[in-house]
Coordinates of C-alpha atoms in Angstrom, one line a residue:
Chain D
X187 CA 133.5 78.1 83.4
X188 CA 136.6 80.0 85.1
X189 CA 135.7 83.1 82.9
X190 CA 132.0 83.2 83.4
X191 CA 133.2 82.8 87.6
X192 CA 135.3 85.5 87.0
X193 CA 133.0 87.8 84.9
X194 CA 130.3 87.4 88.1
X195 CA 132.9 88.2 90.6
X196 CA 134.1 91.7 88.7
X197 CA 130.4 92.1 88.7
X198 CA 129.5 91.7 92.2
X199 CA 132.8 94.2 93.4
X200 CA 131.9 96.8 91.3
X201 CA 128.2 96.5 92.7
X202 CA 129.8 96.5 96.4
X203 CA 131.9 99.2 95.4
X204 CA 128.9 101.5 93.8
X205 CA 127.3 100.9 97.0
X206 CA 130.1 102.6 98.9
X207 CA 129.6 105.1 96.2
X208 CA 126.5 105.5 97.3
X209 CA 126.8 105.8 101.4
X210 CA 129.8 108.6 100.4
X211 CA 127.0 110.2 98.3
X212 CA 124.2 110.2 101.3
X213 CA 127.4 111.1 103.6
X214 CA 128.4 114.1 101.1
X215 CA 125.1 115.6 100.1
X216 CA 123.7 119.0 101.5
X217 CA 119.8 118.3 102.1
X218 CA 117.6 115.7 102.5
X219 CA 116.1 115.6 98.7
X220 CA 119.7 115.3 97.1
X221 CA 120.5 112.4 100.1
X222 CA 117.5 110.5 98.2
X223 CA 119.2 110.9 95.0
X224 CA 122.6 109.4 96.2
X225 CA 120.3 106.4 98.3
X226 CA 119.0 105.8 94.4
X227 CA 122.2 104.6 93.2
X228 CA 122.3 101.9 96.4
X229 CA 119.2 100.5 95.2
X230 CA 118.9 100.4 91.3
X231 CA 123.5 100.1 90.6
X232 CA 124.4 98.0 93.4
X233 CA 121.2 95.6 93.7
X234 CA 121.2 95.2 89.7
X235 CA 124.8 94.2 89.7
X236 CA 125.4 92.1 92.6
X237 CA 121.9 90.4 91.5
X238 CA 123.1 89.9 88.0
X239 CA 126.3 88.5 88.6
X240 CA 124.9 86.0 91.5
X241 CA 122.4 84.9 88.7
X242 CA 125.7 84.7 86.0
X243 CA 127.2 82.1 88.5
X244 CA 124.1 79.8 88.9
X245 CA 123.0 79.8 85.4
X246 CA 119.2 78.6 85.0
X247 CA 117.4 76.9 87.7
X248 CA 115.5 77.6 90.6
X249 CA 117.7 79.3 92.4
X250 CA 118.1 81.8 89.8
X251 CA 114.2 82.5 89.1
X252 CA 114.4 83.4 92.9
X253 CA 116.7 86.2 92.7
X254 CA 115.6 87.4 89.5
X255 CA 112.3 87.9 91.8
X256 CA 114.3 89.9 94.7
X257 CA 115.3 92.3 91.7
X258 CA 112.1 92.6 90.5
X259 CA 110.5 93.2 93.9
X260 CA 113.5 95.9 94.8
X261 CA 113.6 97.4 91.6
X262 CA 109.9 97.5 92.4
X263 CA 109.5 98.6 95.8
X264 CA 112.4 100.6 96.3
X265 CA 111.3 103.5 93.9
X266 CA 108.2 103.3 95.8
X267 CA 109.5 103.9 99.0
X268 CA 111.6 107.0 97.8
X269 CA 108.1 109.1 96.5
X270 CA 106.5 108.2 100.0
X271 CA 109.7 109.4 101.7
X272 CA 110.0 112.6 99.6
X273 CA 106.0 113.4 99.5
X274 CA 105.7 113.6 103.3
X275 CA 109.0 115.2 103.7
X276 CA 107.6 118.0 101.4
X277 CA 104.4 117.6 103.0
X278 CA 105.8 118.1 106.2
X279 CA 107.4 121.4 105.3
X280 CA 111.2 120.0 105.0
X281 CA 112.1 122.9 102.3
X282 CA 114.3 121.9 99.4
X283 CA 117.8 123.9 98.8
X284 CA 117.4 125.0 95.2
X285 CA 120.2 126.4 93.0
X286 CA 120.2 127.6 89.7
X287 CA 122.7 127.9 87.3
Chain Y
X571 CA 82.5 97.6 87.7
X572 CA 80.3 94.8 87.0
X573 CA 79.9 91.3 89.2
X574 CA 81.6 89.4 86.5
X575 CA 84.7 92.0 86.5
X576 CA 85.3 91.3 90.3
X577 CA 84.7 87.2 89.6
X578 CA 87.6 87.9 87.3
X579 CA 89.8 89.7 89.2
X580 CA 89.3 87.2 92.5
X581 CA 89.7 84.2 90.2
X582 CA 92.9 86.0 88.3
X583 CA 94.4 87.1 92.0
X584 CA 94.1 83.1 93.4
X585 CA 95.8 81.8 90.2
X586 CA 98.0 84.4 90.2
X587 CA 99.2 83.7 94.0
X588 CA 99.0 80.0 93.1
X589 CA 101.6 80.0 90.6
X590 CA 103.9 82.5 92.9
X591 CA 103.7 79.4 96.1
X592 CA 104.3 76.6 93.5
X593 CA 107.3 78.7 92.3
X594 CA 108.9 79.4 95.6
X595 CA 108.0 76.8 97.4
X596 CA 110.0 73.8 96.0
X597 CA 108.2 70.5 98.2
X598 CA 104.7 69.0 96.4
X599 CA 103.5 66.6 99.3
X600 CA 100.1 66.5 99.2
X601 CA 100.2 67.9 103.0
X602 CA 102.0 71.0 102.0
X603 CA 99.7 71.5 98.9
X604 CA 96.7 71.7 100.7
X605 CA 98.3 74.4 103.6
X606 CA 99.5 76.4 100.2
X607 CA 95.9 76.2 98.7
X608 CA 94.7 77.2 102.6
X609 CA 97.4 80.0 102.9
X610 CA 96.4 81.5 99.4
X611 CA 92.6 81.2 99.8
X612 CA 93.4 83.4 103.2
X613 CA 94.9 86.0 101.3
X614 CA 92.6 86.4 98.8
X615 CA 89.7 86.5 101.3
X616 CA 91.4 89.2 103.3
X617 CA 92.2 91.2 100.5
X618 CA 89.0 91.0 99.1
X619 CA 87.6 92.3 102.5
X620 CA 90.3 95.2 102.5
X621 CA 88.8 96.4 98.8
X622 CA 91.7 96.0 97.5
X623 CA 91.0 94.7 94.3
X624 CA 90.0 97.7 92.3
X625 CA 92.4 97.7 89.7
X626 CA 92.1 98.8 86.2
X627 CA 93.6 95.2 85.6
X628 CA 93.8 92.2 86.7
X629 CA 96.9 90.3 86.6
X630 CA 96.1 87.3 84.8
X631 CA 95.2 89.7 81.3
X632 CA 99.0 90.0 80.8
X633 CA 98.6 94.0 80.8
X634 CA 102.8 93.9 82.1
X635 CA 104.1 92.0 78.6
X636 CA 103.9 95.5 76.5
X637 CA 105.9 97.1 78.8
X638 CA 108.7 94.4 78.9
X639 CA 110.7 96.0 75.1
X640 CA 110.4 99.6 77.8
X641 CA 112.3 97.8 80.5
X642 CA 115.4 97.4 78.4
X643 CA 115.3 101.0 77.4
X644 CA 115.1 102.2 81.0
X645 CA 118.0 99.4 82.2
X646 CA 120.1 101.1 79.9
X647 CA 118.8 104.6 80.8
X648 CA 120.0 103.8 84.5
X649 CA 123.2 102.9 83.9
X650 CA 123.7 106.1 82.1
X651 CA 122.1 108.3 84.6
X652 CA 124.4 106.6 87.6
X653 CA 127.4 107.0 86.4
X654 CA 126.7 110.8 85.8
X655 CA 125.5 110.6 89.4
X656 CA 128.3 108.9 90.8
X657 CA 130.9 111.0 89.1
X658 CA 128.9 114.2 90.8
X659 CA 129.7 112.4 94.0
X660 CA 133.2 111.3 93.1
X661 CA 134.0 114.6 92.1
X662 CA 135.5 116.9 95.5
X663 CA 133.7 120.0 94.5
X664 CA 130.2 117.9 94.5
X665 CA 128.9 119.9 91.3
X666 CA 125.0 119.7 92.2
X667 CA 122.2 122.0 90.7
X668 CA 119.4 121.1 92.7
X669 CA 115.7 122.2 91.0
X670 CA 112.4 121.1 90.8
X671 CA 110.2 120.8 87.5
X672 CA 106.7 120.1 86.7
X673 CA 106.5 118.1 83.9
X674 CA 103.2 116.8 81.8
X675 CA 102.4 112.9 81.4
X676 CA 100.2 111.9 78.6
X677 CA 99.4 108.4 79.5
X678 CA 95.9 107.5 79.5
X679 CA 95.7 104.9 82.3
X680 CA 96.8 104.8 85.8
X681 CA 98.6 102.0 85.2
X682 CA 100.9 103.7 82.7
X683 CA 100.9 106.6 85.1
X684 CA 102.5 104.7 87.7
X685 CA 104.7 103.1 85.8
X686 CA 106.2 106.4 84.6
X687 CA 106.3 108.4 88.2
X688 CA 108.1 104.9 89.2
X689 CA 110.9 105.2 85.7
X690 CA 111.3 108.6 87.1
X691 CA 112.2 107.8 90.3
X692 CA 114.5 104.9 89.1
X693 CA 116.6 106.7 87.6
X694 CA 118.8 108.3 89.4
X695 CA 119.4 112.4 89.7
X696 CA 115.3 112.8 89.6
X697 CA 112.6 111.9 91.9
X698 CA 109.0 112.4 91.5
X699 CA 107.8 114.4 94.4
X700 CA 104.1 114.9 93.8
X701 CA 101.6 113.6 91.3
X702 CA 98.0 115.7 90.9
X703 CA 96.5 114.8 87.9
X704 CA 98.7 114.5 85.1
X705 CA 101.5 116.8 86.3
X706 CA 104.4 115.1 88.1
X707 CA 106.8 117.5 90.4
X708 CA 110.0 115.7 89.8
X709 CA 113.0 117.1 91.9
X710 CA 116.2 117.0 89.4
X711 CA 119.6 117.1 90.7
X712 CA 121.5 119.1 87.8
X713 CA 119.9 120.4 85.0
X714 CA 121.2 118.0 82.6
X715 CA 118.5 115.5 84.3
X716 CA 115.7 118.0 84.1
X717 CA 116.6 119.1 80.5
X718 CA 116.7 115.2 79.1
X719 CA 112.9 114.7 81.4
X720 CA 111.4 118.1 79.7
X721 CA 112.7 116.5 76.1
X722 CA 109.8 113.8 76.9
X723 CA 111.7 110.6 75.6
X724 CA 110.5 108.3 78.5
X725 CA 107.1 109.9 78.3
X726 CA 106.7 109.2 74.2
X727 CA 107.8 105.4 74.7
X728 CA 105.2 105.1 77.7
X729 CA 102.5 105.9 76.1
X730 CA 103.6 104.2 72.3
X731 CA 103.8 101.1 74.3
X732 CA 100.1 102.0 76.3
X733 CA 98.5 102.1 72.7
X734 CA 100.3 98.7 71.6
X735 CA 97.7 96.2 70.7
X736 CA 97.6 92.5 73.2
X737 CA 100.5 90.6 72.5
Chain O
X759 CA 136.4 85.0 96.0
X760 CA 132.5 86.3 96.9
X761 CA 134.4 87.3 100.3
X762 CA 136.1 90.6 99.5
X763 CA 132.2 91.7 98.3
X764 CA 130.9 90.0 101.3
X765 CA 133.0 92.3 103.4
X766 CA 132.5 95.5 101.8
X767 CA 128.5 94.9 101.9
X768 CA 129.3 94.2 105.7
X769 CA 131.2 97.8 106.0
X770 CA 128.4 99.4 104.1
X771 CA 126.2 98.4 106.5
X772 CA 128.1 100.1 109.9
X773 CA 128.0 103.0 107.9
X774 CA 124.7 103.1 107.1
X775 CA 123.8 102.7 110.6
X776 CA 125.9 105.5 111.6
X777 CA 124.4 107.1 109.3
X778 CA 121.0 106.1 110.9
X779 CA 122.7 107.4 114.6
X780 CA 124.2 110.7 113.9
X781 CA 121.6 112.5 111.5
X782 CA 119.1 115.3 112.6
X783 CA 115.7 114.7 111.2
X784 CA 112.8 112.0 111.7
X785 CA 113.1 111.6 107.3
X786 CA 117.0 111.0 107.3
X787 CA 116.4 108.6 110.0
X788 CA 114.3 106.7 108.0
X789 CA 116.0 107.0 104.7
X790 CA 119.4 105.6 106.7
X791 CA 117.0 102.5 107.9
X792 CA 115.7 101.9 104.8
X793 CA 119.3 101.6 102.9
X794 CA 120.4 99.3 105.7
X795 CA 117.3 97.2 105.2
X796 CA 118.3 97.5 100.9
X797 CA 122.3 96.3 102.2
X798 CA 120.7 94.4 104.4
X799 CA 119.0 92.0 101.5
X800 CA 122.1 92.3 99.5
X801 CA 123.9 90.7 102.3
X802 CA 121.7 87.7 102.7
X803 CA 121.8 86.7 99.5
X804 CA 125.6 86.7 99.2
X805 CA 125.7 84.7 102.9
X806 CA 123.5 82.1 101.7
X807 CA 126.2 81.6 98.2
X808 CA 129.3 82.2 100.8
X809 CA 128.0 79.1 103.2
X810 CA 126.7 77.0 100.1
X811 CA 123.1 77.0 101.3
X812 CA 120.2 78.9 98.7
X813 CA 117.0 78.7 101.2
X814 CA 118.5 82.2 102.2
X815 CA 117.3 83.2 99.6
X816 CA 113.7 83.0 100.9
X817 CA 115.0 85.2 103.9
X818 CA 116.1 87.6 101.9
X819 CA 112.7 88.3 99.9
X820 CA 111.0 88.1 103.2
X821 CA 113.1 90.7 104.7
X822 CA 112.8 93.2 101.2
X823 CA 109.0 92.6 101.8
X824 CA 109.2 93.4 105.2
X825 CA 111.6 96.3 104.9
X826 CA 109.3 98.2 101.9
X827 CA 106.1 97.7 104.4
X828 CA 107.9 98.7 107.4
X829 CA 109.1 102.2 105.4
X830 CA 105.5 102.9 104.4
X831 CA 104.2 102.1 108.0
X832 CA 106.6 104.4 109.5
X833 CA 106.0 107.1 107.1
X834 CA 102.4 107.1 107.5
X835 CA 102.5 106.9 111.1
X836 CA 104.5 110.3 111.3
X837 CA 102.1 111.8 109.1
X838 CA 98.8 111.2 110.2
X839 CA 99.5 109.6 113.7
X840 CA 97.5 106.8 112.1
X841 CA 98.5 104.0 110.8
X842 CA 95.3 102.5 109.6
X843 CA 93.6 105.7 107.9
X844 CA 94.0 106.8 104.3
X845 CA 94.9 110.4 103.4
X846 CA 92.1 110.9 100.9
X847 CA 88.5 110.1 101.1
X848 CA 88.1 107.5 98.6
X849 CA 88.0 104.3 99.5
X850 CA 91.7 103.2 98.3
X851 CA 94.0 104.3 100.6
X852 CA 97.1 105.6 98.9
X853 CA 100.7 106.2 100.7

């Protein structure tokens, strides 16, 4: 029992951490597009693992059908919102900064 | 679409909702039984009236369950693809390659289309930007990310598990 | 020992609405609200295990819901100007 609390506590820090990770990303980026990239990691890292670990911790039951359902709508919606977000910027004539290498 | 198709889809959407209230819900009085049954027969009037139930298929056919062996692959893709992504940002001189790419899906049906524009966008280091026909402009952060799109793993598995017979 | 997570979810959201104050354009605005919204549900969730009490949990999936339809309705209203009109002539409207 104390090692599966522990094992869902590592995982929620490390999420809360890769969202951090994240913010520096959307803090550190150049444009726009490459902002959405770094927002990515927010919502697929740091929802998956503080998700997982919460559902570690309450093993089955209701409560965890529940949050496996707020990580299947994010997981679901989230991607979602990012095309929208990067169609109309496009569409709107935000330019992308390209480099090739 | 034929009148029987639509019965389906209407019948499929209220059982569908149904199962979601009984799920989340938690209390079976009879009171609060009959507002859920009132609450999901207004949403499926409503979004009958809004048209929205055109899709290729309804919910209650099970179309999802072939895609479910895919969703472990791609879990396991992400966590690849972030910590490349997060080492980028970790890293002071913030080695980024920004590029776009067109690249080709070969899925038959919309679903499956969707379902790839959405894995491309999941992952992250590439976003699909625009999606006219079956070419996707997908906006790659390094070209490590566009390279592994082009190689057209994620497309293959996609499409092998579109053809997959019902479970 | 959900706290120290608790905090740092709390600190990720003052950035991310400083984020939301201090950049330039309308699509950076609305990228910074949407990650707050995304923290936002995060935060809920680990609340309602901090003070012992799951119904946040319903919160929380309201608020996802509410935060995905709110990004859409924004986007299309800077678009078109028009929140109710589809961008193509068929009948399904698409985002």
């Amino acid at each position: 029992m104390d090692i599966i609390n522990l094992v869902s506590s590592l995982f929620i820090t490390i999420g809360a951490l890769s969202i951090i990770v994240g913010l520096l990303g959307v803090y550190r980026m150049p444009d726009f597009y490459t902002r959405l990239h770094a927002a990515s990691i927010i919502d697929t890292l740091g929802t998956m693992l503080i998700l997982f670990g919460l559902i570690l911790y309450y093993g089955l039951n209701i409560v965890s059908l529940k949050l496996l359902l707020i990580l299947i709508f994010i997981l679901i919606t989230t991607p979602t919102a990012a095309h929208a977000l990067a169609k109309s910027a496009l569409h709107g004539n935000l330019k992308p900064i390209l480099k090739d290498d | 679409m034929s009148k029987y198709d639509i019965f389906f889809h209407k019948i499929s959407l209220i059982i569908s909702l149904a199962f979601l209230w009984v799920m989340l819900s938690g209390h079976y009085t009879p009171l609060l039984l009959s507002l859920g049954l009132l609450s999901v027969l207004i949403v499926a009037i409503i979004s009958s009236r809004m048209n929205l139930i055109i899709f290729d298929q309804p919910i209650l056919q099970l179309y999802f369950i072939k895609f479910i062996p895919y969703g472990f692959w791609l879990i396991f893709q992400i966590i690849k693809s972030n910590i490349d992504v997060c080492k980028r940002i970790l890293n002071p001189k913030l080695p980024i390659s920004p590029r776009l790419v067109t690249v080709r899906s070969s899925q038959l049906s919309n679903f499956a289309k969707v379902i790839y524009a959405n894995s491309i966008t999941l992952t992250p280091g590439t976003i699909s930007i625009d999606l006219d026909g079956s070419d996707i402009e997908v906006h790659s952060l390094s070209k490590i990310g566009a390279e592994g799109l082009k190689a057209g793993d994620m497309d293959r598995k996609i499409t092998s598990a579109e053809a997959n017979p019902y479970v | 020992m959900f706290e120290i997570p608790t905090f740092i979810i709390l600190f990720a959201m003052l950035l991310a609405l400083v984020l939301a104050i201090i950049s330039k354009t309308v699509y950076d605005k609305i990228l910074a609200v949407n990650i707050f919204g995304t923290v936002t549900v995060l935060f809920i969730t680990l609340f309602g295990f901090l003070t012992k009490r799951p119904d946040f949990l319903d919160i929380a999936l309201v608020y996802a819901l509410i935060n995905f339809i709110s990004t859409i309705a924004i986007l299309k209203f800077f678009e078109y100007g028009d929140i109710s009109r589809s961008s193509t002539k068929n009948e399904q409207g698409d985002i």
